[in-house]
mmCIF file of N, CA and C in Angstrom:
data_model
loop_
_atom_site.group_PDB
_atom_site.id
_atom_site.type_symbol
_atom_site.label_atom_id
_atom_site.label_comp_id
_atom_site.label_asym_id
_atom_site.label_seq_id
_atom_site.Cartn_x
_atom_site.Cartn_y
_atom_site.Cartn_z
ATOM 1 N N MET A 17 -24.152 10.723 40.504
ATOM 2 C CA MET A 17 -22.818 10.196 40.723
ATOM 3 C C MET A 17 -21.820 11.059 39.946
ATOM 4 N N PRO A 18 -20.784 11.573 40.601
ATOM 5 C CA PRO A 18 -19.817 12.431 39.919
ATOM 6 C C PRO A 18 -18.987 11.644 38.904
ATOM 7 N N ILE A 19 -18.561 12.348 37.872
ATOM 8 C CA ILE A 19 -17.707 11.747 36.846
ATOM 9 C C ILE A 19 -16.272 11.775 37.352
ATOM 10 N N LYS A 20 -15.602 10.661 37.252
ATOM 11 C CA LYS A 20 -14.211 10.566 37.682
ATOM 12 C C LYS A 20 -13.314 11.157 36.595
ATOM 13 N N SER A 21 -12.188 11.727 36.984
ATOM 14 C CA SER A 21 -11.282 12.331 36.007
ATOM 15 C C SER A 21 -10.761 11.297 35.019
ATOM 16 N N ALA A 22 -10.586 10.048 35.443
ATOM 17 C CA ALA A 22 -10.141 8.995 34.521
ATOM 18 C C ALA A 22 -11.183 8.755 33.438
ATOM 19 N N ASP A 23 -12.483 8.865 33.804
ATOM 20 C CA ASP A 23 -13.551 8.703 32.818
ATOM 21 C C ASP A 23 -13.520 9.831 31.794
ATOM 22 N N VAL A 24 -13.279 11.057 32.267
ATOM 23 C CA VAL A 24 -13.199 12.207 31.367
ATOM 24 C C VAL A 24 -12.012 12.036 30.431
ATOM 25 N N THR A 25 -10.875 11.622 30.967
ATOM 26 C CA THR A 25 -9.686 11.418 30.152
ATOM 27 C C THR A 25 -9.923 10.334 29.113
ATOM 28 N N ALA A 26 -10.502 9.216 29.515
ATOM 29 C CA ALA A 26 -10.790 8.128 28.572
ATOM 30 C C ALA A 26 -11.744 8.607 27.490
ATOM 31 N N SER A 27 -12.735 9.399 27.884
ATOM 32 C CA SER A 27 -13.699 9.930 26.925
ATOM 33 C C SER A 27 -13.018 10.863 25.930
ATOM 34 N N SER A 28 -12.112 11.726 26.406
ATOM 35 C CA SER A 28 -11.443 12.657 25.498
ATOM 36 C C SER A 28 -10.490 11.923 24.563
ATOM 37 N N VAL A 29 -9.848 10.862 25.043
ATOM 38 C CA VAL A 29 -8.985 10.052 24.174
ATOM 39 C C VAL A 29 -9.826 9.394 23.089
ATOM 40 N N THR A 30 -10.957 8.819 23.470
ATOM 41 C CA THR A 30 -11.855 8.192 22.499
ATOM 42 C C THR A 30 -12.362 9.218 21.495
ATOM 43 N N ASP A 31 -12.722 10.405 21.974
ATOM 44 C CA ASP A 31 -13.196 11.466 21.074
ATOM 45 C C ASP A 31 -12.106 11.883 20.090
ATOM 46 N N THR A 32 -10.875 12.001 20.572
ATOM 47 C CA THR A 32 -9.753 12.352 19.691
ATOM 48 C C THR A 32 -9.549 11.277 18.640
ATOM 49 N N THR A 33 -9.577 10.023 19.062
ATOM 50 C CA THR A 33 -9.415 8.917 18.115
ATOM 51 C C THR A 33 -10.501 8.965 17.052
ATOM 52 N N ARG A 34 -11.742 9.118 17.480
ATOM 53 C CA ARG A 34 -12.861 9.179 16.529
ATOM 54 C C ARG A 34 -12.660 10.331 15.533
ATOM 55 N N HIS A 35 -12.268 11.491 16.035
ATOM 56 C CA HIS A 35 -12.069 12.657 15.175
ATOM 57 C C HIS A 35 -10.957 12.411 14.150
ATOM 58 N N VAL A 36 -9.822 11.881 14.604
ATOM 59 C CA VAL A 36 -8.697 11.625 13.694
ATOM 60 C C VAL A 36 -9.094 10.601 12.633
ATOM 61 N N VAL A 37 -9.803 9.556 13.017
ATOM 62 C CA VAL A 37 -10.230 8.541 12.043
ATOM 63 C C VAL A 37 -11.216 9.146 11.047
ATOM 64 N N GLN A 38 -12.115 9.994 11.508
ATOM 65 C CA GLN A 38 -13.035 10.665 10.584
ATOM 66 C C GLN A 38 -12.275 11.573 9.619
ATOM 67 N N GLU A 39 -11.255 12.265 10.114
ATOM 68 C CA GLU A 39 -10.398 13.082 9.251
ATOM 69 C C GLU A 39 -9.661 12.207 8.235
ATOM 70 N N PHE A 40 -9.175 11.058 8.690
ATOM 71 C CA PHE A 40 -8.498 10.106 7.808
ATOM 72 C C PHE A 40 -9.431 9.662 6.686
ATOM 73 N N LEU A 41 -10.657 9.293 7.035
ATOM 74 C CA LEU A 41 -11.616 8.841 6.023
ATOM 75 C C LEU A 41 -11.945 9.959 5.038
ATOM 76 N N ALA A 42 -12.115 11.177 5.540
ATOM 77 C CA ALA A 42 -12.410 12.313 4.659
ATOM 78 C C ALA A 42 -11.239 12.592 3.715
ATOM 79 N N ALA A 43 -10.014 12.563 4.243
ATOM 80 C CA ALA A 43 -8.832 12.791 3.406
ATOM 81 C C ALA A 43 -8.672 11.677 2.384
ATOM 82 N N ARG A 44 -8.958 10.471 2.806
ATOM 83 C CA ARG A 44 -8.871 9.303 1.917
ATOM 84 C C ARG A 44 -9.861 9.438 0.762
ATOM 85 N N MET A 45 -11.090 9.815 1.080
ATOM 86 C CA MET A 45 -12.122 9.969 0.048
ATOM 87 C C MET A 45 -11.793 11.128 -0.901
ATOM 88 N N ALA A 46 -11.165 12.175 -0.381
ATOM 89 C CA ALA A 46 -10.816 13.340 -1.194
ATOM 90 C C ALA A 46 -9.513 13.142 -1.963
ATOM 91 N N GLY A 47 -8.781 12.065 -1.648
ATOM 92 C CA GLY A 47 -7.483 11.852 -2.283
ATOM 93 C C GLY A 47 -6.448 12.879 -1.842
ATOM 94 N N ASP A 48 -6.602 13.404 -0.635
ATOM 95 C CA ASP A 48 -5.732 14.447 -0.104
ATOM 96 C C ASP A 48 -4.504 13.817 0.563
ATOM 97 N N VAL A 49 -3.490 13.537 -0.246
ATOM 98 C CA VAL A 49 -2.290 12.853 0.244
ATOM 99 C C VAL A 49 -1.544 13.711 1.263
ATOM 100 N N GLU A 50 -1.503 15.005 1.050
ATOM 101 C CA GLU A 50 -0.822 15.894 1.994
ATOM 102 C C GLU A 50 -1.459 15.795 3.385
ATOM 103 N N ARG A 51 -2.771 15.772 3.420
ATOM 104 C CA ARG A 51 -3.487 15.639 4.703
ATOM 105 C C ARG A 51 -3.238 14.264 5.313
ATOM 106 N N LEU A 52 -3.204 13.223 4.473
ATOM 107 C CA LEU A 52 -2.929 11.874 4.973
ATOM 108 C C LEU A 52 -1.545 11.796 5.608
ATOM 109 N N VAL A 53 -0.555 12.406 4.955
ATOM 110 C CA VAL A 53 0.799 12.415 5.515
ATOM 111 C C VAL A 53 0.779 13.065 6.898
ATOM 112 N N ALA A 54 0.028 14.152 7.044
ATOM 113 C CA ALA A 54 -0.050 14.846 8.334
ATOM 114 C C ALA A 54 -0.753 14.004 9.392
ATOM 115 N N LEU A 55 -1.707 13.176 8.982
ATOM 116 C CA LEU A 55 -2.451 12.351 9.937
ATOM 117 C C LEU A 55 -1.668 11.133 10.409
ATOM 118 N N PHE A 56 -0.790 10.606 9.557
ATOM 119 C CA PHE A 56 0.023 9.457 9.957
ATOM 120 C C PHE A 56 1.199 9.931 10.807
ATOM 121 N N ALA A 57 1.565 9.135 11.791
ATOM 122 C CA ALA A 57 2.757 9.409 12.598
ATOM 123 C C ALA A 57 3.998 9.227 11.727
ATOM 124 N N ASP A 58 5.131 9.668 12.226
ATOM 125 C CA ASP A 58 6.374 9.499 11.478
ATOM 126 C C ASP A 58 6.688 8.022 11.271
ATOM 127 N N ASP A 59 6.446 7.213 12.299
ATOM 128 C CA ASP A 59 6.644 5.762 12.226
ATOM 129 C C ASP A 59 5.296 5.093 12.432
ATOM 130 N N VAL A 60 4.946 4.173 11.524
ATOM 131 C CA VAL A 60 3.629 3.537 11.543
ATOM 132 C C VAL A 60 3.785 2.021 11.532
ATOM 133 N N ASP A 61 2.999 1.363 12.367
ATOM 134 C CA ASP A 61 2.892 -0.097 12.351
ATOM 135 C C ASP A 61 1.865 -0.432 11.268
ATOM 136 N N TRP A 62 2.347 -0.783 10.086
ATOM 137 C CA TRP A 62 1.516 -1.010 8.900
ATOM 138 C C TRP A 62 1.420 -2.505 8.636
ATOM 139 N N LEU A 63 0.213 -2.999 8.454
ATOM 140 C CA LEU A 63 0.021 -4.409 8.121
ATOM 141 C C LEU A 63 -1.015 -4.520 7.017
ATOM 142 N N LEU A 64 -0.617 -5.146 5.932
ATOM 143 C CA LEU A 64 -1.495 -5.430 4.804
ATOM 144 C C LEU A 64 -0.854 -6.599 4.076
ATOM 145 N N ALA A 65 -1.587 -7.693 3.936
ATOM 146 C CA ALA A 65 -1.021 -8.923 3.371
ATOM 147 C C ALA A 65 -0.377 -8.649 2.014
ATOM 148 N N GLU A 66 0.902 -8.937 1.930
ATOM 149 C CA GLU A 66 1.643 -8.708 0.686
ATOM 150 C C GLU A 66 1.315 -9.763 -0.355
ATOM 151 N N ASN A 67 1.362 -9.343 -1.610
ATOM 152 C CA ASN A 67 1.247 -10.259 -2.734
ATOM 153 C C ASN A 67 1.972 -9.610 -3.897
ATOM 154 N N PRO A 68 2.952 -10.297 -4.489
ATOM 155 C CA PRO A 68 3.728 -9.684 -5.572
ATOM 156 C C PRO A 68 2.883 -9.321 -6.796
ATOM 157 N N ALA A 69 1.695 -9.894 -6.931
ATOM 158 C CA ALA A 69 0.822 -9.572 -8.065
ATOM 159 C C ALA A 69 0.129 -8.225 -7.890
ATOM 160 N N VAL A 70 0.116 -7.699 -6.671
ATOM 161 C CA VAL A 70 -0.623 -6.463 -6.382
ATOM 162 C C VAL A 70 0.383 -5.319 -6.218
ATOM 163 N N PRO A 71 0.467 -4.419 -7.202
ATOM 164 C CA PRO A 71 1.525 -3.406 -7.192
ATOM 165 C C PRO A 71 1.434 -2.358 -6.087
ATOM 166 N N TRP A 72 0.270 -2.125 -5.523
ATOM 167 C CA TRP A 72 0.149 -1.085 -4.497
ATOM 168 C C TRP A 72 0.275 -1.631 -3.075
ATOM 169 N N ILE A 73 0.432 -2.937 -2.941
ATOM 170 C CA ILE A 73 0.564 -3.526 -1.608
ATOM 171 C C ILE A 73 2.014 -3.946 -1.391
ATOM 172 N N ARG A 74 2.643 -3.285 -0.413
ATOM 173 C CA ARG A 74 4.033 -3.584 -0.053
ATOM 174 C C ARG A 74 4.262 -3.096 1.371
ATOM 175 N N PRO A 75 5.366 -3.499 1.975
ATOM 176 C CA PRO A 75 5.637 -3.028 3.339
ATOM 177 C C PRO A 75 5.805 -1.506 3.372
ATOM 178 N N ARG A 76 5.337 -0.901 4.435
ATOM 179 C CA ARG A 76 5.459 0.544 4.629
ATOM 180 C C ARG A 76 5.695 0.787 6.119
ATOM 181 N N SER A 77 6.389 1.864 6.428
ATOM 182 C CA SER A 77 6.629 2.139 7.845
ATOM 183 C C SER A 77 6.626 3.618 8.191
ATOM 184 N N THR A 78 6.671 4.492 7.209
ATOM 185 C CA THR A 78 6.642 5.927 7.501
ATOM 186 C C THR A 78 5.291 6.509 7.097
ATOM 187 N N GLY A 79 4.976 7.652 7.660
ATOM 188 C CA GLY A 79 3.730 8.311 7.316
ATOM 189 C C GLY A 79 3.635 8.609 5.828
ATOM 190 N N ALA A 80 4.725 9.068 5.226
ATOM 191 C CA ALA A 80 4.727 9.386 3.793
ATOM 192 C C ALA A 80 4.503 8.130 2.952
ATOM 193 N N GLU A 81 5.133 7.015 3.336
ATOM 194 C CA GLU A 81 4.927 5.756 2.600
ATOM 195 C C GLU A 81 3.483 5.284 2.718
ATOM 196 N N CYS A 82 2.916 5.420 3.902
ATOM 197 C CA CYS A 82 1.531 4.990 4.113
ATOM 198 C C CYS A 82 0.576 5.835 3.286
ATOM 199 N N ALA A 83 0.774 7.139 3.277
ATOM 200 C CA ALA A 83 -0.080 8.023 2.487
ATOM 201 C C ALA A 83 0.076 7.737 0.997
ATOM 202 N N ALA A 84 1.289 7.398 0.560
ATOM 203 C CA ALA A 84 1.537 7.109 -0.856
ATOM 204 C C ALA A 84 0.769 5.885 -1.330
ATOM 205 N N GLN A 85 0.429 4.978 -0.432
ATOM 206 C CA GLN A 85 -0.324 3.785 -0.822
ATOM 207 C C GLN A 85 -1.633 4.161 -1.500
ATOM 208 N N PHE A 86 -2.251 5.218 -1.034
ATOM 209 C CA PHE A 86 -3.538 5.623 -1.587
ATOM 210 C C PHE A 86 -3.377 6.196 -2.992
ATOM 211 N N THR A 87 -2.262 6.892 -3.260
ATOM 212 C CA THR A 87 -1.966 7.381 -4.608
ATOM 213 C C THR A 87 -1.696 6.204 -5.534
ATOM 214 N N GLU A 88 -0.910 5.240 -5.058
ATOM 215 C CA GLU A 88 -0.589 4.062 -5.866
ATOM 216 C C GLU A 88 -1.840 3.247 -6.170
ATOM 217 N N LEU A 89 -2.717 3.103 -5.201
ATOM 218 C CA LEU A 89 -3.981 2.405 -5.421
ATOM 219 C C LEU A 89 -4.771 3.103 -6.524
ATOM 220 N N ALA A 90 -4.844 4.430 -6.478
ATOM 221 C CA ALA A 90 -5.589 5.195 -7.487
ATOM 222 C C ALA A 90 -4.975 5.044 -8.875
ATOM 223 N N GLU A 91 -3.653 4.940 -8.953
ATOM 224 C CA GLU A 91 -2.982 4.775 -10.244
ATOM 225 C C GLU A 91 -3.293 3.431 -10.885
ATOM 226 N N HIS A 92 -3.555 2.425 -10.087
ATOM 227 C CA HIS A 92 -3.730 1.063 -10.598
ATOM 228 C C HIS A 92 -5.179 0.595 -10.671
ATOM 229 N N THR A 93 -6.103 1.424 -10.216
ATOM 230 C CA THR A 93 -7.511 1.024 -10.242
ATOM 231 C C THR A 93 -8.348 2.079 -10.963
ATOM 232 N N VAL A 94 -9.537 1.684 -11.375
ATOM 233 C CA VAL A 94 -10.456 2.576 -12.081
ATOM 234 C C VAL A 94 -11.275 3.334 -11.032
ATOM 235 N N ALA A 95 -11.081 4.642 -10.970
ATOM 236 C CA ALA A 95 -11.721 5.455 -9.925
ATOM 237 C C ALA A 95 -13.238 5.329 -9.938
ATOM 238 N N GLU A 96 -13.827 5.300 -11.114
ATOM 239 C CA GLU A 96 -15.288 5.245 -11.215
ATOM 240 C C GLU A 96 -15.870 3.945 -10.667
ATOM 241 N N ASP A 97 -15.065 2.906 -10.591
ATOM 242 C CA ASP A 97 -15.536 1.606 -10.105
ATOM 243 C C ASP A 97 -15.237 1.371 -8.626
ATOM 244 N N ALA A 98 -14.494 2.265 -8.009
ATOM 245 C CA ALA A 98 -14.093 2.079 -6.608
ATOM 246 C C ALA A 98 -15.279 2.311 -5.675
ATOM 247 N N ARG A 99 -15.505 1.351 -4.797
ATOM 248 C CA ARG A 99 -16.596 1.447 -3.830
ATOM 249 C C ARG A 99 -16.097 0.939 -2.477
ATOM 250 N N ALA A 100 -16.541 1.596 -1.436
ATOM 251 C CA ALA A 100 -16.274 1.122 -0.079
ATOM 252 C C ALA A 100 -17.425 1.581 0.803
ATOM 253 N N SER A 101 -17.910 0.670 1.600
ATOM 254 C CA SER A 101 -18.959 1.017 2.555
ATOM 255 C C SER A 101 -18.512 0.565 3.936
ATOM 256 N N VAL A 102 -18.804 1.383 4.915
ATOM 257 C CA VAL A 102 -18.461 1.069 6.299
ATOM 258 C C VAL A 102 -19.736 0.633 7.009
ATOM 259 N N ASP A 103 -19.709 -0.586 7.537
ATOM 260 C CA ASP A 103 -20.861 -1.131 8.256
ATOM 261 C C ASP A 103 -20.788 -0.860 9.756
ATOM 262 N N ALA A 104 -19.570 -0.811 10.289
ATOM 263 C CA ALA A 104 -19.387 -0.577 11.724
ATOM 264 C C ALA A 104 -18.151 0.289 11.932
ATOM 265 N N PHE A 105 -18.232 1.175 12.914
ATOM 266 C CA PHE A 105 -17.137 2.071 13.272
ATOM 267 C C PHE A 105 -17.098 2.093 14.798
ATOM 268 N N LEU A 106 -16.163 1.343 15.366
ATOM 269 C CA LEU A 106 -16.066 1.184 16.815
ATOM 270 C C LEU A 106 -14.808 1.873 17.321
ATOM 271 N N VAL A 107 -14.936 2.600 18.416
ATOM 272 C CA VAL A 107 -13.792 3.301 18.990
ATOM 273 C C VAL A 107 -13.731 3.013 20.483
ATOM 274 N N ASP A 108 -12.534 2.658 20.947
ATOM 275 C CA ASP A 108 -12.298 2.423 22.370
ATOM 276 C C ASP A 108 -10.918 2.977 22.703
ATOM 277 N N GLY A 109 -10.883 4.110 23.343
ATOM 278 C CA GLY A 109 -9.603 4.719 23.683
ATOM 279 C C GLY A 109 -8.828 5.093 22.435
ATOM 280 N N THR A 110 -7.618 4.584 22.323
ATOM 281 C CA THR A 110 -6.762 4.923 21.183
ATOM 282 C C THR A 110 -7.030 4.056 19.957
ATOM 283 N N ASP A 111 -7.867 3.036 20.096
ATOM 284 C CA ASP A 111 -8.110 2.096 18.994
ATOM 285 C C ASP A 111 -9.454 2.319 18.318
ATOM 286 N N ALA A 112 -9.451 2.167 16.999
ATOM 287 C CA ALA A 112 -10.681 2.220 16.205
ATOM 288 C C ALA A 112 -10.683 1.031 15.258
ATOM 289 N N VAL A 113 -11.855 0.456 15.057
ATOM 290 C CA VAL A 113 -12.017 -0.649 14.111
ATOM 291 C C VAL A 113 -13.188 -0.312 13.199
ATOM 292 N N LEU A 114 -12.941 -0.424 11.910
ATOM 293 C CA LEU A 114 -13.990 -0.237 10.919
ATOM 294 C C LEU A 114 -14.151 -1.545 10.167
ATOM 295 N N THR A 115 -15.368 -1.936 9.902
ATOM 296 C CA THR A 115 -15.624 -3.094 9.052
ATOM 297 C C THR A 115 -16.544 -2.650 7.934
ATOM 298 N N GLY A 116 -16.450 -3.357 6.825
ATOM 299 C CA GLY A 116 -17.291 -2.997 5.695
ATOM 300 C C GLY A 116 -17.022 -3.863 4.491
ATOM 301 N N TYR A 117 -17.288 -3.292 3.338
ATOM 302 C CA TYR A 117 -17.191 -4.021 2.080
ATOM 303 C C TYR A 117 -16.541 -3.095 1.058
ATOM 304 N N LEU A 118 -15.651 -3.652 0.241
ATOM 305 C CA LEU A 118 -15.015 -2.843 -0.793
ATOM 306 C C LEU A 118 -15.015 -3.578 -2.121
ATOM 307 N N SER A 119 -14.926 -2.802 -3.186
ATOM 308 C CA SER A 119 -14.842 -3.378 -4.527
ATOM 309 C C SER A 119 -14.143 -2.388 -5.439
ATOM 310 N N GLY A 120 -13.642 -2.901 -6.537
ATOM 311 C CA GLY A 120 -12.964 -2.047 -7.503
ATOM 312 C C GLY A 120 -12.582 -2.830 -8.737
ATOM 313 N N THR A 121 -11.943 -2.141 -9.665
ATOM 314 C CA THR A 121 -11.487 -2.740 -10.914
ATOM 315 C C THR A 121 -10.034 -2.358 -11.129
ATOM 316 N N VAL A 122 -9.210 -3.333 -11.498
ATOM 317 C CA VAL A 122 -7.803 -3.089 -11.777
ATOM 318 C C VAL A 122 -7.683 -2.552 -13.203
ATOM 319 N N ARG A 123 -7.050 -1.414 -13.340
ATOM 320 C CA ARG A 123 -6.916 -0.739 -14.631
ATOM 321 C C ARG A 123 -6.219 -1.617 -15.685
ATOM 322 N N ALA A 124 -5.116 -2.256 -15.341
ATOM 323 C CA ALA A 124 -4.312 -3.009 -16.311
ATOM 324 C C ALA A 124 -5.012 -4.245 -16.861
ATOM 325 N N THR A 125 -5.870 -4.869 -16.070
ATOM 326 C CA THR A 125 -6.508 -6.122 -16.499
ATOM 327 C C THR A 125 -7.992 -5.974 -16.801
ATOM 328 N N GLY A 126 -8.608 -4.939 -16.276
ATOM 329 C CA GLY A 126 -10.057 -4.781 -16.421
ATOM 330 C C GLY A 126 -10.847 -5.715 -15.523
ATOM 331 N N LYS A 127 -10.152 -6.446 -14.654
ATOM 332 C CA LYS A 127 -10.821 -7.394 -13.756
ATOM 333 C C LYS A 127 -11.243 -6.710 -12.456
ATOM 334 N N SER A 128 -12.345 -7.198 -11.916
ATOM 335 C CA SER A 128 -12.882 -6.636 -10.677
ATOM 336 C C SER A 128 -12.486 -7.470 -9.466
ATOM 337 N N PHE A 129 -12.497 -6.821 -8.317
ATOM 338 C CA PHE A 129 -12.296 -7.495 -7.032
ATOM 339 C C PHE A 129 -13.344 -6.972 -6.059
ATOM 340 N N GLU A 130 -13.618 -7.763 -5.033
ATOM 341 C CA GLU A 130 -14.575 -7.340 -4.018
ATOM 342 C C GLU A 130 -14.427 -8.213 -2.788
ATOM 343 N N GLY A 131 -14.955 -7.716 -1.692
ATOM 344 C CA GLY A 131 -14.957 -8.513 -0.477
ATOM 345 C C GLY A 131 -15.053 -7.660 0.765
ATOM 346 N N PRO A 132 -15.219 -8.313 1.901
ATOM 347 C CA PRO A 132 -15.291 -7.602 3.176
ATOM 348 C C PRO A 132 -13.907 -7.116 3.605
ATOM 349 N N PHE A 133 -13.898 -6.137 4.484
ATOM 350 C CA PHE A 133 -12.636 -5.671 5.054
ATOM 351 C C PHE A 133 -12.832 -5.337 6.530
ATOM 352 N N ALA A 134 -11.723 -5.336 7.241
ATOM 353 C CA ALA A 134 -11.667 -4.817 8.608
ATOM 354 C C ALA A 134 -10.402 -3.971 8.688
ATOM 355 N N LEU A 135 -10.518 -2.803 9.268
ATOM 356 C CA LEU A 135 -9.390 -1.887 9.407
ATOM 357 C C LEU A 135 -9.245 -1.517 10.875
ATOM 358 N N ARG A 136 -8.069 -1.786 11.421
ATOM 359 C CA ARG A 136 -7.773 -1.378 12.802
ATOM 360 C C ARG A 136 -6.775 -0.230 12.757
ATOM 361 N N LEU A 137 -7.153 0.861 13.369
ATOM 362 C CA LEU A 137 -6.292 2.031 13.459
ATOM 363 C C LEU A 137 -6.034 2.348 14.926
ATOM 364 N N THR A 138 -4.832 2.800 15.227
ATOM 365 C CA THR A 138 -4.513 3.294 16.560
ATOM 366 C C THR A 138 -4.062 4.740 16.416
ATOM 367 N N VAL A 139 -4.590 5.597 17.275
ATOM 368 C CA VAL A 139 -4.265 7.023 17.257
ATOM 369 C C VAL A 139 -3.589 7.374 18.576
ATOM 370 N N GLU A 140 -2.390 7.925 18.463
ATOM 371 C CA GLU A 140 -1.648 8.367 19.640
ATOM 372 C C GLU A 140 -1.168 9.789 19.400
ATOM 373 N N GLU A 141 -1.416 10.652 20.374
ATOM 374 C CA GLU A 141 -1.041 12.063 20.269
ATOM 375 C C GLU A 141 -1.575 12.687 18.983
ATOM 376 N N GLY A 142 -2.785 12.289 18.599
ATOM 377 C CA GLY A 142 -3.459 12.890 17.456
ATOM 378 C C GLY A 142 -3.026 12.398 16.092
ATOM 379 N N ARG A 143 -2.202 11.343 16.043
ATOM 380 C CA ARG A 143 -1.734 10.824 14.747
ATOM 381 C C ARG A 143 -1.888 9.308 14.706
ATOM 382 N N ILE A 144 -2.041 8.787 13.510
ATOM 383 C CA ILE A 144 -2.251 7.350 13.317
ATOM 384 C C ILE A 144 -0.914 6.632 13.427
ATOM 385 N N THR A 145 -0.821 5.717 14.392
ATOM 386 C CA THR A 145 0.417 4.962 14.611
ATOM 387 C C THR A 145 0.290 3.502 14.178
ATOM 388 N N ARG A 146 -0.941 3.042 13.993
ATOM 389 C CA ARG A 146 -1.159 1.663 13.537
ATOM 390 C C ARG A 146 -2.224 1.680 12.446
ATOM 391 N N HIS A 147 -1.943 0.923 11.361
ATOM 392 C CA HIS A 147 -2.886 0.771 10.246
ATOM 393 C C HIS A 147 -2.807 -0.696 9.835
ATOM 394 N N HIS A 148 -3.741 -1.489 10.304
ATOM 395 C CA HIS A 148 -3.799 -2.912 9.957
ATOM 396 C C HIS A 148 -5.068 -3.139 9.147
ATOM 397 N N LEU A 149 -4.902 -3.530 7.891
ATOM 398 C CA LEU A 149 -6.041 -3.757 7.003
ATOM 399 C C LEU A 149 -6.119 -5.235 6.654
ATOM 400 N N TYR A 150 -7.298 -5.791 6.860
ATOM 401 C CA TYR A 150 -7.572 -7.189 6.525
ATOM 402 C C TYR A 150 -8.635 -7.160 5.433
ATOM 403 N N GLU A 151 -8.306 -7.724 4.270
ATOM 404 C CA GLU A 151 -9.213 -7.677 3.126
ATOM 405 C C GLU A 151 -9.111 -8.966 2.333
ATOM 406 N N ASN A 152 -9.926 -9.086 1.303
ATOM 407 C CA ASN A 152 -9.936 -10.278 0.465
ATOM 408 C C ASN A 152 -8.754 -10.214 -0.505
ATOM 409 N N SER A 153 -7.578 -10.535 -0.010
ATOM 410 C CA SER A 153 -6.362 -10.411 -0.810
ATOM 411 C C SER A 153 -6.335 -11.372 -1.992
ATOM 412 N N VAL A 154 -7.025 -12.500 -1.888
ATOM 413 C CA VAL A 154 -7.074 -13.452 -3.006
ATOM 414 C C VAL A 154 -7.823 -12.833 -4.181
ATOM 415 N N SER A 155 -8.959 -12.222 -3.919
ATOM 416 C CA SER A 155 -9.747 -11.577 -4.972
ATOM 417 C C SER A 155 -8.950 -10.452 -5.630
ATOM 418 N N ILE A 156 -8.231 -9.675 -4.833
ATOM 419 C CA ILE A 156 -7.441 -8.564 -5.368
ATOM 420 C C ILE A 156 -6.287 -9.094 -6.215
ATOM 421 N N ALA A 157 -5.589 -10.113 -5.738
ATOM 422 C CA ALA A 157 -4.483 -10.701 -6.506
ATOM 423 C C ALA A 157 -4.980 -11.297 -7.821
ATOM 424 N N GLU A 158 -6.118 -11.964 -7.798
ATOM 425 C CA GLU A 158 -6.682 -12.525 -9.034
ATOM 426 C C GLU A 158 -7.023 -11.418 -10.023
ATOM 427 N N ALA A 159 -7.540 -10.304 -9.530
ATOM 428 C CA ALA A 159 -7.886 -9.189 -10.410
ATOM 429 C C ALA A 159 -6.642 -8.539 -11.013
ATOM 430 N N CYS A 160 -5.517 -8.618 -10.326
ATOM 431 C CA CYS A 160 -4.264 -8.040 -10.820
ATOM 432 C C CYS A 160 -3.518 -8.966 -11.778
ATOM 433 N N THR A 161 -3.915 -10.218 -11.835
ATOM 434 C CA THR A 161 -3.214 -11.208 -12.657
ATOM 435 C C THR A 161 -3.831 -11.264 -14.050
ATOM 436 N N PRO A 162 -3.023 -11.009 -15.090
ATOM 437 C CA PRO A 162 -3.559 -11.080 -16.456
ATOM 438 C C PRO A 162 -4.073 -12.485 -16.775
ATOM 439 N N SER A 163 -5.057 -12.546 -17.644
ATOM 440 C CA SER A 163 -5.635 -13.854 -18.028
ATOM 441 C C SER A 163 -4.666 -14.680 -18.836
#
């Protein structure tokens, strides 16, 4: 059975999305903010539950602001204690979803946080246009709150 051109196009879009997300993860692990800025679109649909106790979580909408979140996270947490594992990496067209588990320690309080996460990314024209992160915000806020 011949492959339809729509199937090839859908496959190439999915491949591009997978590649960009893999680049994002590699840049994230390397702390390469310049590369992260290049991977994010100029305007980004950013979602991460806000909490005034957590200094690195705030509204963001530009690629530079989104990339800066990773620098701010590093400033407020202990690098040696940071852990993240990806259990699933699903890609369908322009959308990718990663699920896993993360943990870390807040530098200012010495308290730890942990919990599952889900990350939805959308890639359009080779850049990330959506970054929605769902995580255990209660655990993170408690770790940021002094005793």
